[in-house]
Each structure stands twice: as C-alpha cells, then as structure tokens.
mmCIF file of C-alpha atoms in Angstrom:
data_model
loop_
_atom_site.group_PDB
_atom_site.id
_atom_site.type_symbol
_atom_site.label_atom_id
_atom_site.label_comp_id
_atom_site.label_asym_id
_atom_site.label_seq_id
_atom_site.Cartn_x
_atom_site.Cartn_y
_atom_site.Cartn_z
ATOM 1 C CA MET E 21 0.000 0.000 0.000
ATOM 2 C CA ALA E 22 1.343 3.441 -0.946
ATOM 3 C CA THR E 23 2.492 5.690 1.866
ATOM 4 C CA THR E 24 0.663 9.003 2.016
ATOM 5 C CA LEU E 25 2.738 11.929 3.221
ATOM 6 C CA ASP E 26 1.338 15.031 4.864
ATOM 7 C CA ALA E 27 2.115 18.437 3.374
ATOM 8 C CA LYS E 28 4.835 19.273 5.916
ATOM 9 C CA THR E 29 6.682 16.026 5.206
ATOM 10 C CA LEU E 30 6.372 16.651 1.484
ATOM 11 C CA MET E 31 7.907 20.095 1.982
ATOM 12 C CA ASP E 32 10.769 18.523 3.942
ATOM 13 C CA ARG E 33 11.420 16.128 1.089
ATOM 14 C CA LEU E 34 11.266 18.794 -1.628
ATOM 15 C CA ILE E 35 13.625 21.165 0.171
ATOM 16 C CA ALA E 36 16.150 18.364 0.676
ATOM 17 C CA PHE E 37 16.723 18.495 -3.094
ATOM 18 C CA PRO E 38 19.127 21.436 -3.696
ATOM 19 C CA THR E 39 17.487 22.523 -6.941
ATOM 20 C CA VAL E 40 19.380 25.783 -7.368
ATOM 21 C CA SER E 41 18.663 27.044 -10.883
ATOM 22 C CA ARG E 42 22.192 26.331 -12.118
ATOM 23 C CA GLU E 43 21.792 22.654 -11.105
ATOM 24 C CA SER E 44 19.552 19.832 -12.302
ATOM 25 C CA ASN E 45 16.102 19.361 -10.760
ATOM 26 C CA LEU E 46 15.679 15.791 -11.998
ATOM 27 C CA ASP E 47 16.043 14.148 -8.579
ATOM 28 C CA LEU E 48 13.099 16.197 -7.346
ATOM 29 C CA ILE E 49 11.091 15.412 -10.480
ATOM 30 C CA ASP E 50 11.901 11.703 -10.038
ATOM 31 C CA PHE E 51 10.522 11.870 -6.503
ATOM 32 C CA VAL E 52 7.316 13.682 -7.449
ATOM 33 C CA GLU E 53 6.704 11.453 -10.447
ATOM 34 C CA SER E 54 7.204 8.303 -8.351
ATOM 35 C CA TYR E 55 5.089 9.582 -5.450
ATOM 36 C CA LEU E 56 2.182 10.458 -7.740
ATOM 37 C CA ALA E 57 2.486 7.111 -9.547
ATOM 38 C CA ASP E 58 2.300 5.294 -6.191
ATOM 39 C CA HIS E 59 -1.127 6.878 -5.826
ATOM 40 C CA ASP E 60 -2.214 5.977 -9.373
ATOM 41 C CA ILE E 61 -1.711 9.505 -10.696
ATOM 42 C CA PRO E 62 0.098 9.519 -14.055
ATOM 43 C CA SER E 63 2.262 12.521 -14.831
ATOM 44 C CA THR E 64 4.096 13.858 -17.861
ATOM 45 C CA ARG E 65 7.595 15.294 -18.022
ATOM 46 C CA VAL E 66 8.587 18.175 -20.260
ATOM 47 C CA PRO E 67 12.412 18.106 -20.449
ATOM 48 C CA ASP E 68 14.556 21.122 -21.171
ATOM 49 C CA PRO E 69 16.776 21.069 -24.288
ATOM 50 C CA THR E 70 19.787 19.823 -22.299
ATOM 51 C CA GLY E 71 17.949 16.930 -20.686
ATOM 52 C CA GLN E 72 19.244 18.070 -17.281
ATOM 53 C CA LYS E 73 15.969 19.595 -16.107
ATOM 54 C CA ALA E 74 12.297 18.927 -16.560
ATOM 55 C CA ALA E 75 8.886 20.307 -15.818
ATOM 56 C CA LEU E 76 6.036 18.011 -14.804
ATOM 57 C CA TYR E 77 2.269 18.168 -15.075
ATOM 58 C CA ALA E 78 -0.531 15.856 -13.966
ATOM 59 C CA HIS E 79 -4.334 15.574 -13.980
ATOM 60 C CA VAL E 80 -6.700 14.074 -11.410
ATOM 61 C CA GLY E 81 -10.424 13.601 -11.924
ATOM 62 C CA PRO E 82 -12.717 13.226 -14.916
ATOM 63 C CA GLN E 83 -11.636 14.310 -18.381
ATOM 64 C CA VAL E 84 -13.985 17.266 -18.429
ATOM 65 C CA ASP E 85 -13.677 21.021 -18.654
ATOM 66 C CA GLY E 86 -13.468 23.277 -15.629
ATOM 67 C CA ALA E 87 -10.226 22.035 -14.073
ATOM 68 C CA VAL E 88 -8.170 24.071 -11.621
ATOM 69 C CA VAL E 89 -4.403 24.017 -12.129
ATOM 70 C CA LEU E 90 -2.023 24.550 -9.206
ATOM 71 C CA SER E 91 1.219 25.987 -10.580
ATOM 72 C CA GLY E 92 4.595 26.249 -8.883
ATOM 73 C CA HIS E 93 8.292 26.233 -9.748
ATOM 74 C CA THR E 94 10.847 23.727 -8.486
ATOM 75 C CA ASP E 95 14.012 25.848 -8.675
ATOM 76 C CA VAL E 96 15.408 28.027 -5.913
ATOM 77 C CA VAL E 97 17.993 30.795 -5.804
ATOM 78 C CA PRO E 98 21.563 30.129 -4.622
ATOM 79 C CA VAL E 99 22.660 30.294 -0.996
ATOM 80 C CA ASP E 100 26.266 31.204 -1.899
ATOM 81 C CA GLY E 101 27.643 33.982 0.289
ATOM 82 C CA GLN E 102 24.587 34.058 2.556
ATOM 83 C CA ALA E 103 24.959 33.645 6.306
ATOM 84 C CA TRP E 104 22.565 30.859 7.285
ATOM 85 C CA ASP E 105 22.089 29.719 10.872
ATOM 86 C CA SER E 106 21.204 26.192 9.722
ATOM 87 C CA ASP E 107 21.497 23.884 6.720
ATOM 88 C CA PRO E 108 19.495 25.665 3.989
ATOM 89 C CA PHE E 109 18.332 22.354 2.557
ATOM 90 C CA THR E 110 16.982 20.934 5.800
ATOM 91 C CA VAL E 111 13.736 22.316 7.191
ATOM 92 C CA ILE E 112 14.197 23.595 10.738
ATOM 93 C CA GLU E 113 11.225 24.565 12.933
ATOM 94 C CA ASN E 114 11.877 27.444 15.334
ATOM 95 C CA ASP E 115 9.878 30.319 16.801
ATOM 96 C CA GLY E 116 6.721 29.505 14.867
ATOM 97 C CA LYS E 117 8.566 29.350 11.519
ATOM 98 C CA TYR E 118 9.851 26.751 9.089
ATOM 99 C CA PHE E 119 13.337 27.731 7.901
ATOM 100 C CA GLY E 120 14.915 26.466 4.681
ATOM 101 C CA ARG E 121 15.666 27.489 1.119
ATOM 102 C CA GLY E 122 12.354 27.381 -0.716
ATOM 103 C CA THR E 123 10.031 27.174 2.282
ATOM 104 C CA CYS E 124 8.548 30.472 1.135
ATOM 105 C CA ASP E 125 9.535 30.605 -2.541
ATOM 106 C CA MET E 126 7.963 28.251 -3.267
ATOM 107 C CA LYS E 127 8.307 24.623 -2.255
ATOM 108 C CA GLY E 128 5.882 25.180 0.604
ATOM 109 C CA PHE E 129 3.140 25.737 -1.963
ATOM 110 C CA ASP E 130 4.463 22.920 -4.167
ATOM 111 C CA ALA E 131 4.141 20.508 -1.245
ATOM 112 C CA LEU E 132 0.590 21.638 -0.528
ATOM 113 C CA ALA E 133 -0.300 21.224 -4.209
ATOM 114 C CA ILE E 134 1.126 17.687 -4.371
ATOM 115 C CA TRP E 135 -0.753 16.826 -1.166
ATOM 116 C CA ALA E 136 -3.967 18.169 -2.706
ATOM 117 C CA MET E 137 -3.491 16.078 -5.863
ATOM 118 C CA VAL E 138 -3.260 12.846 -3.868
ATOM 119 C CA GLU E 139 -6.202 13.861 -1.695
ATOM 120 C CA ALA E 140 -8.234 14.716 -4.806
ATOM 121 C CA LYS E 141 -7.539 11.224 -6.141
ATOM 122 C CA LYS E 142 -8.724 9.674 -2.877
ATOM 123 C CA ARG E 143 -11.900 11.737 -2.760
ATOM 124 C CA GLY E 144 -12.789 11.141 -6.379
ATOM 125 C CA VAL E 145 -13.362 14.779 -7.285
ATOM 126 C CA THR E 146 -16.019 15.569 -9.879
ATOM 127 C CA ARG E 147 -14.206 18.676 -11.081
ATOM 128 C CA PRO E 148 -10.591 17.952 -12.069
ATOM 129 C CA LEU E 149 -7.437 19.218 -10.406
ATOM 130 C CA GLN E 150 -4.139 19.663 -12.233
ATOM 131 C CA LEU E 151 -0.550 20.144 -11.100
ATOM 132 C CA ALA E 152 2.110 22.084 -13.025
ATOM 133 C CA LEU E 153 5.685 22.229 -11.721
ATOM 134 C CA SER E 154 8.212 24.188 -13.788
ATOM 135 C CA TYR E 155 11.969 24.784 -13.772
ATOM 136 C CA ASP E 156 14.108 27.927 -14.213
ATOM 137 C CA GLU E 157 11.532 30.400 -12.960
ATOM 138 C CA GLU E 158 14.260 32.159 -10.995
ATOM 139 C CA VAL E 159 16.348 32.845 -14.105
ATOM 140 C CA GLY E 160 13.630 34.388 -16.236
ATOM 141 C CA CYS E 161 10.553 32.132 -16.169
ATOM 142 C CA THR E 162 11.949 30.128 -19.075
ATOM 143 C CA GLY E 163 10.672 26.687 -18.054
ATOM 144 C CA ALA E 164 6.948 27.391 -17.869
ATOM 145 C CA PRO E 165 6.126 28.262 -21.518
ATOM 146 C CA PRO E 166 7.108 24.866 -23.008
ATOM 147 C CA MET E 167 5.314 23.147 -20.111
ATOM 148 C CA ILE E 168 2.094 25.104 -20.653
ATOM 149 C CA ASP E 169 2.295 24.563 -24.408
ATOM 150 C CA ALA E 170 2.701 20.820 -23.818
ATOM 151 C CA MET E 171 -0.284 20.800 -21.471
ATOM 152 C CA VAL E 172 -2.443 22.476 -24.112
ATOM 153 C CA ALA E 173 -1.192 20.218 -26.914
ATOM 154 C CA SER E 174 -1.645 17.026 -24.883
ATOM 155 C CA GLY E 175 -5.412 17.052 -25.144
ATOM 156 C CA MET E 176 -5.728 17.218 -21.367
ATOM 157 C CA PRO E 177 -8.801 19.327 -20.521
ATOM 158 C CA LYS E 178 -7.720 22.934 -20.279
ATOM 159 C CA ALA E 179 -8.152 24.385 -16.819
ATOM 160 C CA SER E 180 -10.636 27.192 -16.366
ATOM 161 C CA ALA E 181 -8.520 28.647 -13.564
ATOM 162 C CA ALA E 182 -4.770 28.667 -12.895
ATOM 163 C CA VAL E 183 -3.590 29.423 -9.369
ATOM 164 C CA ILE E 184 0.089 30.392 -9.274
ATOM 165 C CA GLY E 185 1.178 29.900 -5.673
ATOM 166 C CA GLU E 186 3.882 32.547 -5.318
ATOM 167 C CA PRO E 187 4.027 33.923 -1.758
ATOM 168 C CA SER E 188 1.255 36.499 -1.366
ATOM 169 C CA MET E 189 0.245 35.980 2.284
ATOM 170 C CA MET E 190 -2.788 34.188 0.819
ATOM 171 C CA LYS E 191 -3.972 37.452 -0.686
ATOM 172 C CA VAL E 192 -5.491 37.457 -4.159
ATOM 173 C CA VAL E 193 -3.062 39.107 -6.593
ATOM 174 C CA THR E 194 -4.555 39.920 -9.979
ATOM 175 C CA GLY E 195 -1.738 41.825 -11.671
ATOM 176 C CA HIS E 196 2.043 41.990 -11.935
ATOM 177 C CA LYS E 197 4.614 43.795 -14.017
ATOM 178 C CA GLY E 198 6.119 42.236 -17.101
ATOM 179 C CA GLY E 199 9.826 41.502 -17.314
ATOM 180 C CA LEU E 200 12.155 42.118 -20.241
ATOM 181 C CA GLY E 201 15.900 41.491 -20.242
ATOM 182 C CA PHE E 202 18.729 41.892 -22.735
ATOM 183 C CA ALA E 203 22.252 40.506 -22.549
ATOM 184 C CA VAL E 204 24.555 43.322 -23.680
ATOM 185 C CA HIS E 205 28.104 42.858 -24.983
ATOM 186 C CA MET E 206 30.028 46.063 -25.633
ATOM 187 C CA ARG E 207 32.918 45.651 -28.119
ATOM 188 C CA GLY E 208 35.582 48.287 -27.624
ATOM 189 C CA PHE E 209 39.050 48.997 -29.046
ATOM 190 C CA GLU E 210 42.106 48.658 -26.827
ATOM 191 C CA VAL E 211 44.783 51.327 -26.542
ATOM 192 C CA HIS E 212 46.936 52.580 -23.705
ATOM 193 C CA SER E 213 44.723 54.779 -21.560
ATOM 194 C CA SER E 214 47.083 57.734 -22.115
ATOM 195 C CA LEU E 215 45.803 57.646 -25.722
ATOM 196 C CA ILE E 216 42.172 57.322 -24.750
ATOM 197 C CA HIS E 217 41.083 59.563 -27.636
ATOM 198 C CA GLU E 218 42.189 56.837 -30.070
ATOM 199 C CA GLY E 219 40.516 53.986 -28.224
ATOM 200 C CA VAL E 220 36.973 52.968 -27.455
ATOM 201 C CA SER E 221 36.380 51.863 -23.903
ATOM 202 C CA ALA E 222 33.665 49.208 -23.822
ATOM 203 C CA ILE E 223 33.167 49.977 -20.136
ATOM 204 C CA MET E 224 32.851 53.734 -20.500
ATOM 205 C CA PHE E 225 30.463 53.491 -23.429
ATOM 206 C CA GLY E 226 28.610 50.756 -21.586
ATOM 207 C CA ALA E 227 28.258 53.218 -18.734
ATOM 208 C CA LYS E 228 26.344 55.511 -21.084
ATOM 209 C CA LEU E 229 23.790 52.796 -21.710
ATOM 210 C CA ILE E 230 23.623 52.005 -18.004
ATOM 211 C CA ASP E 231 23.181 55.667 -17.130
ATOM 212 C CA TRP E 232 20.320 55.790 -19.616
ATOM 213 C CA CYS E 233 18.499 53.533 -17.155
ATOM 214 C CA ASN E 234 18.708 56.345 -14.597
ATOM 215 C CA ASP E 235 17.230 58.749 -17.154
ATOM 216 C CA VAL E 236 14.409 56.315 -17.929
ATOM 217 C CA ASN E 237 13.594 55.848 -14.255
ATOM 218 C CA ALA E 238 13.561 59.576 -13.583
ATOM 219 C CA GLU E 239 11.393 60.229 -16.641
ATOM 220 C CA ASN E 240 8.899 57.534 -15.682
ATOM 221 C CA ALA E 241 8.773 58.584 -12.033
ATOM 222 C CA ALA E 242 7.750 62.088 -13.140
ATOM 223 C CA LYS E 243 4.802 60.867 -15.230
ATOM 224 C CA THR E 244 1.243 60.614 -13.942
ATOM 225 C CA PRO E 245 0.461 56.885 -13.649
ATOM 226 C CA THR E 246 -2.557 55.394 -15.375
ATOM 227 C CA GLU E 247 -5.379 53.969 -13.270
ATOM 228 C CA LEU E 248 -4.144 50.480 -14.169
ATOM 229 C CA ASP E 249 -0.659 51.272 -12.862
ATOM 230 C CA THR E 250 -1.484 53.057 -9.598
ATOM 231 C CA GLY E 251 -1.442 49.900 -7.489
ATOM 232 C CA PHE E 252 2.188 49.084 -8.242
ATOM 233 C CA VAL E 253 5.193 50.064 -6.153
ATOM 234 C CA PRO E 254 6.734 51.923 -7.846
ATOM 235 C CA GLN E 255 3.908 53.005 -10.144
ATOM 236 C CA TYR E 256 6.010 53.019 -13.308
ATOM 237 C CA THR E 257 8.276 50.952 -15.532
ATOM 238 C CA THR E 258 11.824 50.634 -14.213
ATOM 239 C CA ALA E 259 15.148 49.882 -15.916
ATOM 240 C CA HIS E 260 18.058 48.259 -14.095
ATOM 241 C CA VAL E 261 21.546 46.764 -14.415
ATOM 242 C CA GLY E 262 22.654 44.588 -11.501
ATOM 243 C CA MET E 263 26.064 43.240 -12.561
ATOM 244 C CA VAL E 264 28.851 44.437 -14.855
ATOM 245 C CA SER E 265 32.052 42.714 -16.001
ATOM 246 C CA GLY E 266 34.846 43.687 -18.366
ATOM 247 C CA GLY E 267 38.234 45.242 -18.899
ATOM 248 C CA THR E 268 41.801 43.985 -18.883
ATOM 249 C CA ALA E 269 43.768 46.480 -16.785
ATOM 250 C CA HIS E 270 43.319 49.925 -15.278
ATOM 251 C CA ASN E 271 45.540 51.503 -17.939
ATOM 252 C CA ILE E 272 43.958 49.912 -21.038
ATOM 253 C CA THR E 273 40.734 51.041 -22.661
ATOM 254 C CA ALA E 274 38.405 48.089 -22.144
ATOM 255 C CA LYS E 275 37.925 45.795 -25.117
ATOM 256 C CA ASP E 276 34.856 44.097 -23.648
ATOM 257 C CA CYS E 277 32.064 44.847 -21.221
ATOM 258 C CA ASP E 278 29.083 42.616 -20.426
ATOM 259 C CA PHE E 279 25.904 43.175 -18.454
ATOM 260 C CA VAL E 280 22.203 42.365 -18.505
ATOM 261 C CA LEU E 281 19.818 45.302 -18.765
ATOM 262 C CA THR E 282 16.293 44.605 -17.542
ATOM 263 C CA PHE E 283 12.919 46.319 -17.511
ATOM 264 C CA ARG E 284 9.956 45.766 -15.183
ATOM 265 C CA ILE E 285 7.046 46.980 -17.254
ATOM 266 C CA VAL E 286 3.680 48.167 -15.924
ATOM 267 C CA PRO E 287 0.633 46.640 -17.662
ATOM 268 C CA GLY E 288 -0.271 50.010 -19.172
ATOM 269 C CA GLU E 289 2.806 49.841 -21.422
ATOM 270 C CA THR E 290 3.953 47.281 -23.947
ATOM 271 C CA ILE E 291 7.062 45.164 -24.239
ATOM 272 C CA ALA E 292 7.344 46.273 -27.890
ATOM 273 C CA TYR E 293 7.506 49.929 -26.855
ATOM 274 C CA TRP E 294 10.409 49.356 -24.463
ATOM 275 C CA THR E 295 12.196 47.067 -26.894
ATOM 276 C CA ASP E 296 12.067 49.806 -29.528
ATOM 277 C CA ARG E 297 13.315 52.472 -27.105
ATOM 278 C CA PHE E 298 16.172 50.269 -25.937
ATOM 279 C CA GLU E 299 17.252 49.369 -29.464
ATOM 280 C CA ALA E 300 17.170 53.037 -30.485
ATOM 281 C CA LYS E 301 19.464 53.972 -27.590
ATOM 282 C CA VAL E 302 21.816 51.113 -28.448
ATOM 283 C CA ALA E 303 22.000 52.337 -32.064
ATOM 284 C CA GLU E 304 22.766 55.877 -30.889
ATOM 285 C CA ILE E 305 25.645 54.808 -28.625
ATOM 286 C CA GLN E 306 26.996 52.351 -31.186
ATOM 287 C CA ALA E 307 27.186 55.150 -33.762
ATOM 288 C CA GLU E 308 29.321 57.177 -31.323
ATOM 289 C CA MET E 309 31.654 54.214 -30.846
ATOM 290 C CA GLN E 310 32.011 53.465 -34.525
ATOM 291 C CA ALA E 311 32.727 57.099 -35.335
ATOM 292 C CA ILE E 312 35.980 56.566 -33.398
ATOM 293 C CA HIS E 313 36.703 53.015 -34.556
ATOM 294 C CA PRO E 314 34.410 51.181 -37.019
ATOM 295 C CA GLU E 315 35.154 47.679 -35.684
ATOM 296 C CA THR E 316 33.531 48.437 -32.342
ATOM 297 C CA GLY E 317 29.872 47.944 -31.562
ATOM 298 C CA ILE E 318 27.175 46.604 -29.293
ATOM 299 C CA ASP E 319 25.782 43.073 -29.474
ATOM 300 C CA ILE E 320 22.427 42.458 -27.796
ATOM 301 C CA SER E 321 20.421 39.283 -27.363
ATOM 302 C CA PRO E 322 17.216 38.498 -25.461
ATOM 303 C CA ALA E 323 17.880 37.275 -21.922
ATOM 304 C CA PHE E 324 14.263 36.745 -20.868
ATOM 305 C CA LEU E 325 10.731 37.855 -21.611
ATOM 306 C CA VAL E 326 8.002 37.572 -18.984
ATOM 307 C CA PRO E 327 4.586 38.955 -19.919
ATOM 308 C CA GLY E 328 2.754 40.907 -17.264
ATOM 309 C CA LEU E 329 -0.400 39.668 -15.564
ATOM 310 C CA LYS E 330 -3.353 41.907 -16.364
ATOM 311 C CA PRO E 331 -6.397 42.082 -14.082
ATOM 312 C CA GLU E 332 -9.262 40.212 -15.721
ATOM 313 C CA VAL E 333 -12.880 41.307 -15.949
ATOM 314 C CA GLU E 334 -14.932 38.660 -14.133
ATOM 315 C CA GLY E 335 -11.974 36.279 -14.273
ATOM 316 C CA ALA E 336 -12.783 32.708 -13.295
ATOM 317 C CA ALA E 337 -9.527 32.272 -11.354
ATOM 318 C CA GLU E 338 -10.019 35.462 -9.364
ATOM 319 C CA GLU E 339 -13.633 34.599 -8.568
ATOM 320 C CA LEU E 340 -12.708 31.100 -7.373
ATOM 321 C CA VAL E 341 -9.809 32.193 -5.188
ATOM 322 C CA ARG E 342 -11.752 35.074 -3.655
ATOM 323 C CA GLN E 343 -14.462 32.583 -2.662
ATOM 324 C CA LEU E 344 -11.868 30.277 -1.097
ATOM 325 C CA THR E 345 -9.915 32.970 0.770
ATOM 326 C CA GLY E 346 -12.542 35.604 1.493
ATOM 327 C CA ASP E 347 -10.063 38.255 0.314
ATOM 328 C CA ASN E 348 -11.754 41.080 -1.567
ATOM 329 C CA GLY E 349 -8.765 43.426 -1.641
ATOM 330 C CA VAL E 350 -7.142 44.833 -4.776
ATOM 331 C CA ASN E 351 -3.571 43.573 -4.906
ATOM 332 C CA VAL E 352 -0.875 43.832 -7.579
ATOM 333 C CA VAL E 353 2.871 43.177 -7.325
ATOM 334 C CA SER E 354 5.973 44.498 -9.059
ATOM 335 C CA TYR E 355 7.772 41.166 -9.382
ATOM 336 C CA GLY E 356 7.137 38.842 -12.311
ATOM 337 C CA THR E 357 5.672 35.334 -12.182
ATOM 338 C CA GLU E 358 4.523 32.571 -14.476
ATOM 339 C CA ALA E 359 0.930 33.800 -14.131
ATOM 340 C CA GLY E 360 1.328 36.097 -17.123
ATOM 341 C CA GLN E 361 2.549 33.153 -19.198
ATOM 342 C CA PHE E 362 -0.559 31.139 -18.327
ATOM 343 C CA GLN E 363 -2.763 34.142 -19.111
ATOM 344 C CA GLU E 364 -0.946 34.702 -22.408
ATOM 345 C CA ARG E 365 -1.917 31.150 -23.407
ATOM 346 C CA GLY E 366 -5.586 31.623 -22.657
ATOM 347 C CA TYR E 367 -5.850 30.615 -19.006
ATOM 348 C CA SER E 368 -7.641 32.695 -16.426
ATOM 349 C CA ALA E 369 -4.833 33.225 -13.905
ATOM 350 C CA VAL E 370 -4.347 34.602 -10.428
ATOM 351 C CA ILE E 371 -1.551 34.577 -7.830
ATOM 352 C CA CYS E 372 -2.246 33.267 -4.350
ATOM 353 C CA GLY E 373 0.116 31.405 -2.069
ATOM 354 C CA PRO E 374 1.361 31.182 1.506
ATOM 355 C CA GLY E 375 4.323 33.172 2.802
ATOM 356 C CA ASP E 376 5.717 36.671 2.532
ATOM 357 C CA ILE E 377 7.652 37.649 -0.607
ATOM 358 C CA ALA E 378 9.945 39.691 1.665
ATOM 359 C CA GLN E 379 11.461 36.385 2.845
ATOM 360 C CA ALA E 380 12.138 35.078 -0.665
ATOM 361 C CA HIS E 381 15.824 34.772 -1.643
ATOM 362 C CA GLN E 382 16.944 35.813 1.844
ATOM 363 C CA PRO E 383 19.379 34.037 4.193
ATOM 364 C CA ASN E 384 17.382 32.091 6.773
ATOM 365 C CA GLU E 385 14.388 32.105 4.427
ATOM 366 C CA PHE E 386 11.248 31.011 6.240
ATOM 367 C CA ILE E 387 7.515 30.569 6.077
ATOM 368 C CA THR E 388 5.517 30.969 9.252
ATOM 369 C CA ILE E 389 3.671 27.888 10.446
ATOM 370 C CA GLU E 390 0.523 30.025 10.487
ATOM 371 C CA GLN E 391 0.926 30.819 6.781
ATOM 372 C CA PHE E 392 1.666 27.199 5.887
ATOM 373 C CA GLN E 393 -1.484 26.169 7.746
ATOM 374 C CA ALA E 394 -3.430 28.874 5.893
ATOM 375 C CA GLY E 395 -2.244 27.255 2.671
ATOM 376 C CA GLN E 396 -3.505 23.912 3.957
ATOM 377 C CA VAL E 397 -6.924 25.420 4.708
ATOM 378 C CA PHE E 398 -7.018 26.844 1.179
ATOM 379 C CA MET E 399 -6.366 23.400 -0.295
ATOM 380 C CA GLU E 400 -9.037 21.827 1.913
ATOM 381 C CA ARG E 401 -11.595 24.370 0.747
ATOM 382 C CA LEU E 402 -10.546 23.881 -2.856
ATOM 383 C CA LEU E 403 -11.016 20.125 -2.547
ATOM 384 C CA ASP E 404 -14.454 20.640 -1.042
ATOM 385 C CA THR E 405 -15.346 22.822 -4.042
ATOM 386 C CA LEU E 406 -14.022 20.277 -6.527
ATOM 387 C CA SER E 407 -15.911 17.465 -4.774
#
C-alpha cells in the first residue's frame, strides 16, 4: 500500500533536493513522479533542451472542462555567500517558523499542491485538479512556456482557472509587471589609456547605456500613472543593471564589457515599446563608438521575456480564489511570475500562495507555520469545491 505523506513532510522532502537554478532538478522530479504514480496519478515530463531539467504536469479527476491548475516552480535561488544559521536544505522549525531554502519561494506551496493532488484522487473529485511544476523560474521564467504549451497540446482538458502559488500571504493578486531582459556585450578597441582619444572603452560606453536607465527611471517617475498602474510600487516601468564585467587592466581602454539590462514593465505599457526604445538607444551609442573606430559595436540578445499579468474582468480564477480565501482586496505586485505566461496562453490566472515575498531569496528564508497552515486550509476548501 502506498504511503501518504502530509504536506509538511512533502515540503521537507522537496527542500532536501538542492534545486538551485544552475543545477539539475531531476532528482526532485523523479521523486514527485514516483510519489504520484504510487497513488495511481500519471504525470508527464517536459524536459529542457539539455535533458538536465524537466517540468512536470498531472491531472486528477474526470476528463472534463473546468479544471483548476495549481502551478509552482521547483528551482530556488543560490545560498552562496549568505549567512545561514542552519542547513538551507533541511527544514528547521523554530519560533513559529519553518526555515529552509524554498520554504517560502515556493516549495511550501508545491508541497501543498502535491498533497492536494493525492487527496483529490482519494476523494474522487467531480471537477478535475491539475498540477504544473516548472523549472528555471528564478532565471527568467523560461521553463513554464514549453510546459504550458505541452499541457495544451496534450489534449488534457484545459483548466478554467490557474492558481500560481507565489508567496502572497494568501492574498489574491490579480496583476504583476512584465519583465524584459537583454544581454549586452560592448565591443571596444584597446589602446593605452594615455591615448584614450584613439581607443573605445567598452566599459565607459557601456556606462552611457547604463546611465540611460537612470534617465528612464527619472522620466517615468515624473509621469502621472494610469489607473491600471497606480497599485504598483513603484507606479512606473523601471530599468536596471545589476552586474557588470569587463576590462583587462586599469591603464587599457576596455575591449569588452558585459551586463544584462532589464525592464519591469507596468501593464499600461507594452514590451514592444520598451524594446524599440532600448534598441534606439543602443544604435545611438553604437554610432558614437564606430565614429571613433568602425570595428567596435554593441551586441544584444534576449535574456528573458516575462509577460505581465493583467487584471481580468470577471476572471474565473479570481472569482474562485476570492471565494476560497474571502479576500476582496485589490492587490498587484511588481515582481514577475509565471501567471502572465498562463494568461498569455488563454488561461484565467491569479496569484495566491502562503508566505511573505519579503522572505524570498533571503538568508534564513522562512515561512511561518501560520501561513503554511493557511495554505492547507485553502487546499481543503478547494477540494471541497471540486468534490
């Protein structure tokens, strides 16, 4: 007879797999696949191009319309350089909290979703429940699109509501900013820095593009936000560069400079608009470089693209989750999630999950026991609705 694990034990097991985005998640997927199979729940893998990672989806209940999909990601951010008081990959209970990498973001929700799938199978729900676990959410939400596409193409009944369980303190979140990122490689021309007028410093010209981000942020902060954008903090599109590398020596104009330039875009603006503005600025700076030395230039390539989540009018997912939580507040967030990718593919989508986003990615990451239990109550109510 198959052993049934409670949600807390499932979370313990999931967090024991160190699925940092740069590493494989296949051991975790093996576990989930096997655990579901032990309870007569078939699942489908969607491998990444390298074969080192995979997403997984599953369906419980009749093959009819109206399913609810519970969506989470399996990857976590690194713990390198963080001062942890305990093993990040072992759940520790202390002071009313569960500590561990991913307790909040978002293996706590994943565990609750897996628990709900097995419970749905036992109860024999009349409205189906689906599970969708992705990879590489933390590096640009790149694992969800092929998974969602595979779910749609499989012939599995399409869910009428997708609940993305990112930490929201069990509040109903109906909108988030979109994300757009470009990998930038500046190609300079090396000379001794005493002859800087004859060289092209990839770093110094890269700094012009980086400083343009400051101009964009100041310009956007000065604008009057649209009604759609007023709930965001900040209430405007932002541009950012977090890391820069390049150069050979302090007395040589830099031949190379690399960074990733990202935008967090409010729903009232389009990804195409910001792509065009970015490319125009790149062309302007490249012309300055090539006027000095024609072999220089700027190479750009897409790093990630995450569509925003737009509030829906009478959205099925929002209506369902408001009924289950009792939350009638208006909530939007500035971080990106896979919810926009579900919505882009025709799903009604909403964000709702246990935990506080302020704890995500932090040393000594935790979810309060109270929030984890609130997630359990949510799943119980969902199962009652599906039954």
